[in-house]
Tab-separated table of C-alpha atoms in Angstrom:
chain	number	residue	atom	x	y	z
A	119	MET	CA	-51.176	-16.219	4.173
A	120	VAL	CA	-50.506	-13.502	6.397
A	121	ASN	CA	-52.060	-10.144	5.650
A	122	PRO	CA	-49.317	-7.460	5.814
A	123	TYR	CA	-52.524	-4.476	5.983
A	124	ARG	CA	-53.094	-6.334	9.318
A	125	LYS	CA	-49.376	-6.019	10.518
A	126	ARG	CA	-49.664	-2.366	9.685
A	127	GLN	CA	-52.628	-2.236	11.796
A	128	ASP	CA	-51.143	-3.910	14.185
A	129	ALA	CA	-47.958	-1.607	14.768
A	130	SER	CA	-49.664	1.432	14.114
A	131	TYR	CA	-52.058	0.268	16.997
A	132	HIS	CA	-48.864	-0.440	19.104
A	133	GLN	CA	-47.034	2.788	18.346
A	134	LYS	CA	-49.784	4.800	19.397
A	135	ASN	CA	-50.404	3.078	22.579
A	136	THR	CA	-47.020	2.579	23.693
A	137	GLY	CA	-44.847	5.005	21.819
A	138	ARG	CA	-42.946	2.484	20.539
A	139	SER	CA	-42.036	1.279	16.779
A	140	VAL	CA	-42.548	-2.751	16.304
A	141	ARG	CA	-40.403	-4.554	13.970
A	142	PHE	CA	-41.982	-7.884	12.912
A	143	ARG	CA	-39.474	-11.046	12.520
A	144	LYS	CA	-40.316	-15.126	12.132
A	145	SER	CA	-38.228	-15.545	15.520
A	146	ALA	CA	-39.045	-13.627	18.787
A	147	SER	CA	-35.338	-15.067	20.116
A	148	PRO	CA	-32.711	-12.250	20.700
A	149	PRO	CA	-30.565	-11.160	17.673
A	150	SER	CA	-27.276	-13.114	17.074
A	151	PRO	CA	-24.533	-10.421	16.593
A	152	GLU	CA	-24.184	-11.517	12.901
A	153	LYS	CA	-27.774	-10.404	12.797
A	154	ILE	CA	-27.654	-7.048	14.557
A	155	GLU	CA	-24.312	-6.184	12.298
A	156	LYS	CA	-26.757	-6.902	9.069
A	157	LEU	CA	-29.451	-4.605	10.215
A	158	SER	CA	-27.128	-1.536	12.135
A	159	ASN	CA	-28.146	0.647	9.070
A	160	SER	CA	-31.557	0.656	10.467
A	161	SER	CA	-30.813	0.802	14.273
A	162	ILE	CA	-31.613	3.727	17.183
A	163	THR	CA	-28.141	5.212	18.726
A	164	ARG	CA	-27.934	6.455	22.521
A	165	THR	CA	-24.723	8.429	23.861
A	166	VAL	CA	-23.493	6.454	26.353
A	167	ARG	CA	-23.652	8.619	29.859
A	168	LYS	CA	-20.285	8.886	32.570
A	169	ASP	CA	-21.703	6.600	34.857
A	170	ASN	CA	-22.142	3.739	31.955
A	171	THR	CA	-25.713	3.899	31.229
A	172	ILE	CA	-28.057	5.227	28.394
A	173	TRP	CA	-31.349	6.776	28.415
A	174	TYR	CA	-34.263	4.778	26.458
A	175	GLU	CA	-37.892	5.592	27.097
A	176	SER	CA	-37.333	7.561	30.391
A	177	ASN	CA	-35.561	5.099	32.181
A	178	ARG	CA	-31.634	4.256	32.195
A	179	TYR	CA	-30.152	0.977	31.220
A	180	SER	CA	-26.439	0.017	32.310
A	181	VAL	CA	-23.507	-0.774	30.127
A	182	PRO	CA	-20.094	-2.642	31.100
A	183	ILE	CA	-17.848	-0.519	33.522
A	184	GLY	CA	-15.373	1.204	30.994
A	185	THR	CA	-18.003	1.495	28.056
A	186	TYR	CA	-17.720	5.099	28.796
A	187	ASP	CA	-14.821	6.480	27.111
A	188	ARG	CA	-14.718	10.646	28.066
A	189	THR	CA	-16.369	11.263	24.135
A	190	ASP	CA	-19.661	11.461	22.924
A	191	LYS	CA	-19.139	7.415	22.295
A	192	GLU	CA	-22.565	6.063	21.289
A	193	VAL	CA	-23.973	2.890	21.072
A	194	ALA	CA	-26.845	0.820	18.758
A	195	VAL	CA	-30.004	-0.421	20.634
A	196	ARG	CA	-32.665	-3.060	19.436
A	197	VAL	CA	-35.895	-3.672	21.080
A	198	THR	CA	-36.943	-7.444	20.252
A	199	GLU	CA	-40.458	-9.244	20.459
A	200	ASP	CA	-39.538	-10.569	23.853
A	201	ASN	CA	-39.074	-7.352	25.056
A	202	ARG	CA	-35.506	-7.470	25.593
A	203	LEU	CA	-33.206	-4.518	25.046
A	204	ILE	CA	-30.115	-5.066	23.135
A	205	ILE	CA	-27.267	-2.658	23.568
A	206	TYR	CA	-24.421	-3.235	20.851
A	207	GLU	CA	-21.586	-1.618	19.316
A	208	GLU	CA	-22.998	-0.589	15.576
A	209	ASP	CA	-19.526	-1.230	14.137
A	210	SER	CA	-18.728	-4.808	14.625
A	211	GLY	CA	-22.522	-5.827	16.063
A	212	HIS	CA	-20.585	-6.749	19.990
A	213	ILE	CA	-23.124	-7.365	22.366
A	214	LEU	CA	-22.457	-4.844	25.609
A	215	ALA	CA	-25.532	-5.723	27.602
A	216	GLU	CA	-28.990	-7.145	27.350
A	217	HIS	CA	-32.200	-6.092	29.760
A	218	THR	CA	-35.522	-6.801	30.137
A	219	LEU	CA	-37.450	-3.448	29.054
A	220	CYS	CA	-39.068	-1.268	31.988
A	221	LEU	CA	-42.604	-0.601	30.133
A	222	HIS	CA	-44.606	0.428	33.603
A	223	ARG	CA	-42.512	3.119	35.115
A	224	LYS	CA	-40.572	5.812	34.456
A	225	GLY	CA	-37.236	7.475	35.408
A	226	GLU	CA	-35.787	3.969	36.825
A	227	LEU	CA	-32.318	2.451	36.629
A	228	ILE	CA	-32.158	-0.860	35.103
A	229	ARG	CA	-28.825	-2.480	36.076
A	230	ASN	CA	-26.917	-5.774	35.606
A	231	ASN	CA	-24.871	-5.893	38.432
A	232	ASN	CA	-21.734	-7.628	36.797
A	233	HIS	CA	-21.400	-4.049	34.974
A	234	GLY	CA	-20.779	-2.410	38.512
A	235	ARG	CA	-17.414	-4.326	38.784
A	236	ASP	CA	-14.212	-2.985	38.056
A	237	ARG	CA	-12.608	-6.136	35.807
A	238	THR	CA	-9.001	-4.380	35.562
A	239	LYS	CA	-7.889	-5.189	39.087
A	240	GLY	CA	-8.452	-8.739	38.185
A	241	VAL	CA	-6.959	-8.417	34.764
A	242	GLN	CA	-3.571	-7.022	35.985
A	243	ALA	CA	-3.307	-9.762	38.333
A	244	TYR	CA	-3.420	-11.730	35.297
A	245	VAL	CA	-1.409	-9.909	32.940
A	246	ASP	CA	1.618	-10.636	36.143
A	247	HIS	CA	0.730	-13.935	36.327
A	248	VAL	CA	1.619	-14.878	32.382
A	249	VAL	CA	4.460	-12.744	32.464
A	250	GLN	CA	6.492	-14.924	34.708
A	251	ARG	CA	5.724	-17.405	32.038
A	252	PHE	CA	8.852	-15.981	29.843
A	253	THR	CA	12.660	-16.225	30.609
A	254	ASP	CA	12.205	-12.351	29.993
A	255	ALA	CA	9.927	-10.782	31.930
A	256	SER	CA	10.615	-7.231	31.102
A	257	GLU	CA	9.910	-7.803	27.643
A	258	ALA	CA	6.923	-10.015	27.991
A	259	ARG	CA	5.304	-7.370	29.893
A	260	ARG	CA	5.782	-4.906	27.491
A	261	TYR	CA	3.859	-6.986	24.864
A	262	LEU	CA	1.090	-8.194	26.724
A	263	GLU	CA	0.669	-4.288	27.925
A	264	GLU	CA	0.734	-3.567	23.899
A	265	ILE	CA	-1.735	-5.893	23.835
A	266	ARG	CA	-3.932	-4.902	26.607
A	267	LYS	CA	-3.759	-1.380	25.336
A	268	GLN	CA	-4.922	-2.511	21.704
A	269	LYS	CA	-7.637	-4.512	23.080
A	270	PRO	CA	-8.290	-4.139	26.198
A	271	ARG	CA	-12.289	-5.386	25.875
A	272	TYR	CA	-10.971	-8.761	25.355
A	273	ILE	CA	-7.726	-8.830	27.373
A	274	ARG	CA	-8.645	-11.668	29.291
A	275	ASP	CA	-9.761	-13.701	26.126
A	276	GLN	CA	-5.729	-12.805	24.777
A	277	LEU	CA	-3.798	-13.559	28.149
A	278	GLN	CA	-5.596	-17.056	28.021
A	279	ALA	CA	-4.886	-17.658	24.694
A	280	ILE	CA	-1.412	-16.991	25.125
A	281	GLU	CA	-0.728	-18.946	28.421
A	282	LYS	CA	-2.433	-21.842	26.908
A	283	SER	CA	0.172	-21.602	23.939
A	284	VAL	CA	2.970	-21.045	26.306
A	285	THR	CA	1.707	-24.235	28.167
A	286	VAL	CA	1.670	-26.622	25.185
A	287	ALA	CA	4.934	-25.489	23.652
A	288	GLY	CA	7.108	-24.842	26.244
A	289	THR	CA	9.031	-21.773	27.356
A	290	LYS	CA	11.713	-21.910	24.945
A	291	ALA	CA	9.583	-21.732	22.116
A	292	ALA	CA	7.250	-19.052	23.898
A	293	ASP	CA	10.464	-16.844	24.055
A	294	GLN	CA	11.651	-16.975	19.908
A	295	ALA	CA	7.934	-16.181	19.626
A	296	LEU	CA	7.965	-13.267	21.775
A	297	ALA	CA	10.776	-12.022	20.142
A	298	TYR	CA	9.478	-12.544	16.856
A	299	CYS	CA	6.062	-10.873	17.618
A	300	LEU	CA	7.758	-7.905	19.153
A	301	LYS	CA	10.030	-7.603	16.101
A	302	ASN	CA	6.946	-7.565	13.719
A	303	SER	CA	4.607	-5.532	15.861
A	304	LEU	CA	2.267	-8.584	15.740
A	305	TYR	CA	0.156	-7.924	18.797
A	306	ARG	CA	-2.837	-10.727	18.791
A	307	ALA	CA	-2.783	-13.728	20.656
A	308	ALA	CA	-3.541	-15.759	17.505
A	309	ASP	CA	-0.297	-14.240	15.506
A	310	PHE	CA	1.713	-15.540	18.847
A	311	ALA	CA	0.213	-19.119	18.288
A	312	ASP	CA	1.391	-19.238	14.957
A	313	ALA	CA	4.931	-17.999	16.277
A	314	VAL	CA	4.969	-20.430	18.930
A	315	SER	CA	3.926	-23.471	16.791
A	316	HIS	CA	6.304	-22.515	14.141
A	317	TYR	CA	9.209	-22.496	16.884
A	318	LYS	CA	7.867	-25.792	18.056
A	319	ASP	CA	7.796	-27.615	15.087
A	320	LYS	CA	11.132	-26.405	14.127
A	321	ALA	CA	12.698	-27.595	17.386
A	322	GLN	CA	11.157	-31.001	16.611
A	323	GLN	CA	12.373	-31.143	13.460
A	324	GLN	CA	15.967	-30.205	14.583
A	325	ALA	CA	16.142	-33.078	16.908
A	326	VAL	CA	14.976	-36.003	14.462
A	327	GLU	CA	17.511	-35.022	11.689
A	328	LYS	CA	20.214	-34.669	14.225
A	329	PRO	CA	20.472	-38.360	15.571
A	330	THR	CA	22.288	-38.229	19.102
A	331	GLN	CA	24.910	-41.306	19.797
A	332	SER	CA	21.953	-43.542	21.564
A	333	ASP	CA	20.631	-43.288	18.579
A	334	LEU	CA	23.416	-45.165	16.788
A	335	LYS	CA	23.296	-48.836	16.504
A	336	LEU	CA	26.217	-51.467	15.396
A	337	LEU	CA	26.201	-53.697	12.862
A	338	VAL	CA	28.531	-55.988	15.145
A	339	GLN	CA	27.262	-56.412	18.711
A	340	VAL	CA	30.338	-54.941	21.022
A	341	ASP	CA	31.054	-55.283	24.401
A	342	ALA	CA	30.137	-51.604	26.031
A	343	ALA	CA	33.064	-51.988	28.031
A	344	LYS	CA	35.512	-52.217	25.286
A	345	LEU	CA	34.089	-49.155	23.798
A	346	LYS	CA	34.861	-47.251	26.625
A	347	ALA	CA	38.577	-48.393	27.368
A	348	LYS	CA	41.072	-46.156	26.177
A	349	PRO	CA	44.381	-47.636	24.626
A	350	GLN	CA	47.870	-47.102	27.080
A	351	ILE	CA	49.953	-44.151	26.139
A	352	ARG	CA	53.945	-45.011	25.799
A	353	GLU	CA	56.565	-42.502	26.106
A	354	PHE	CA	58.443	-42.266	22.616
A	355	LYS	CA	61.538	-44.055	24.068
A	356	THR	CA	59.895	-46.830	23.898
A	357	TYR	CA	59.310	-47.355	20.398
A	358	GLU	CA	62.738	-46.172	19.424
A	359	ARG	CA	64.370	-48.828	21.437
A	360	ILE	CA	61.749	-51.325	19.793
A	361	LEU	CA	62.606	-49.651	16.378
A	362	GLY	CA	66.225	-49.724	17.278
A	363	GLY	CA	66.563	-53.262	18.311
A	364	GLY	CA	67.785	-52.390	21.717
């Protein structure tokens, strides 16, 4: 049986010698976004600096470029039992960065090299690429740029999902879905995919309900050449002579 008093003693000793509090957990693995979201009320917050870093215990830790938004934006931090620093958005629980804690030095910059890359340049090229999948490039660009504005952090996933929908359904259904989403202000890849699926299914249903001439089957087999033959057209005087006996 675990002694809770012993746990309190260990926590007190650890805090006295390291200056950090400890939270005991059953698992030493980094918390998932779901677990972080549930425990967000007890989180510590830090302000994101202009260089896209946060201060934690006299050291700086990087977050992805673009996290700083010219405001006093705060992010939540949590330390795991294996000395991993988790930096995440307090409201959504979305993890922004994970770092190994620097325990023995002060004034250090702990950086993830990927955090220093400006990924927006690649995003613009991706937007240009997806725009070309539509007939009306200007309307497609207006739609994609609005998605980019509303969901900058997930724009790559949004573009990938939209491109996949166009590839599967074809340009006609994609154009119809684009017009529908713009008209109804639906700026999510999921909404676009639903609209594409609707117009694709509708087109397939109409094709089934409207048979072509090749689908018609005759009860009696007839020479195809005779079906294409045209009757001879005679002048009206010919019929007058026949009827008049002339």
